[in-house]
Coordinates of C-alpha atoms in Angstrom, one line a residue:
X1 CA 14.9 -4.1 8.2
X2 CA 14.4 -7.4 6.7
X3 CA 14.5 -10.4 8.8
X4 CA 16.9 -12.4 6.6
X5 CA 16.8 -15.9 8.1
X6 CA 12.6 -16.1 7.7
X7 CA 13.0 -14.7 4.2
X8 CA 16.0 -17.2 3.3
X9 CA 13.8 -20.2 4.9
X10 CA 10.8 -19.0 2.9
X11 CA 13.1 -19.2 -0.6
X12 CA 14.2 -22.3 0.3
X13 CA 10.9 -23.7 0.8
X14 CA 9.9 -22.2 -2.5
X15 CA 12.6 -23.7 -3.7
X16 CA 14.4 -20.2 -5.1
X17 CA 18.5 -19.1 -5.1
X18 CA 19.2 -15.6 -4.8
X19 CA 19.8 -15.5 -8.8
X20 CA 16.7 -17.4 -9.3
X21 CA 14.8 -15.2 -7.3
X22 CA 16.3 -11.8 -8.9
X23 CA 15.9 -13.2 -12.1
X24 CA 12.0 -13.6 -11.4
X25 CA 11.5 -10.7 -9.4
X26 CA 13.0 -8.9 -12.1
X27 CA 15.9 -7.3 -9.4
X28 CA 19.3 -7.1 -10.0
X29 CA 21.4 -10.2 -7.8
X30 CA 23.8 -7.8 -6.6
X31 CA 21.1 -5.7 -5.3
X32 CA 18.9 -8.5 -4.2
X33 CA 21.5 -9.4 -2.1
X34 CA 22.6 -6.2 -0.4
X35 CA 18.9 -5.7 0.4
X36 CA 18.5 -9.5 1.9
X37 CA 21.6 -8.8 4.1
X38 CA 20.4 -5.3 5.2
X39 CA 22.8 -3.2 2.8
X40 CA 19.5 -1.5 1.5
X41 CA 16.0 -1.4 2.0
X42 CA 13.1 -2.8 -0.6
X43 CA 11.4 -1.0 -2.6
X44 CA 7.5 -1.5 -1.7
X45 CA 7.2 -3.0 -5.7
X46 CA 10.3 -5.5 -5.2
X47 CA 8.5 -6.4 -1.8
X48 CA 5.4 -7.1 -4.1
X49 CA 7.7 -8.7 -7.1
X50 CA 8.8 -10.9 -4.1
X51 CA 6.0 -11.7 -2.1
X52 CA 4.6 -13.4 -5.5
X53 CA 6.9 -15.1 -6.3
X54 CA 7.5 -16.3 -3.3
X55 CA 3.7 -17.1 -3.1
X56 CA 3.3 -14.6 0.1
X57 CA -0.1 -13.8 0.6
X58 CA -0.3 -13.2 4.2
X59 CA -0.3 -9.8 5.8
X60 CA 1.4 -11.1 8.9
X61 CA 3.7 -12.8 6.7
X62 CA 4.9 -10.3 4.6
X63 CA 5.2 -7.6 7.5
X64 CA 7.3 -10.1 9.9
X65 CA 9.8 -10.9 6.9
X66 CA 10.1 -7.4 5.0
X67 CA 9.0 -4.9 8.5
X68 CA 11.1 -6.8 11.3

């Protein structure tokens, strides 16, 4: 389960939309966003595609946002 609010505050930080970030993570929106709001689960790649985007490079990080 994605913890959605630590994942929105890290886009925002990054200064990423949900299109933006789809578009660069190469995931559809639609799907981007039915994943962020727990309609889904990522794929381990779109949790990588993410995580660099997002410029995620911390273990503890990545499993508190994308392993809640």
């Amino acid at each position: 389960m994605v913890n959605t609010k630590l994942l929105q505050a890290r886009m925002v930080l990054e200064g990423y939309t949900q299109r933006k970030l789809a578009k660069e993570a190469e995931i559809g929106v639609n799907v981007l966003n039915k994943k962020i709001n727990n309609n889904g689960v990522f794929r381990c790649d779109e949790v990588d595609k993410i995580c660099k985007v997002l410029n995620i490079t911390d273990v503890a990080e990545k499993c508190e946002i994308f392993f809640a």
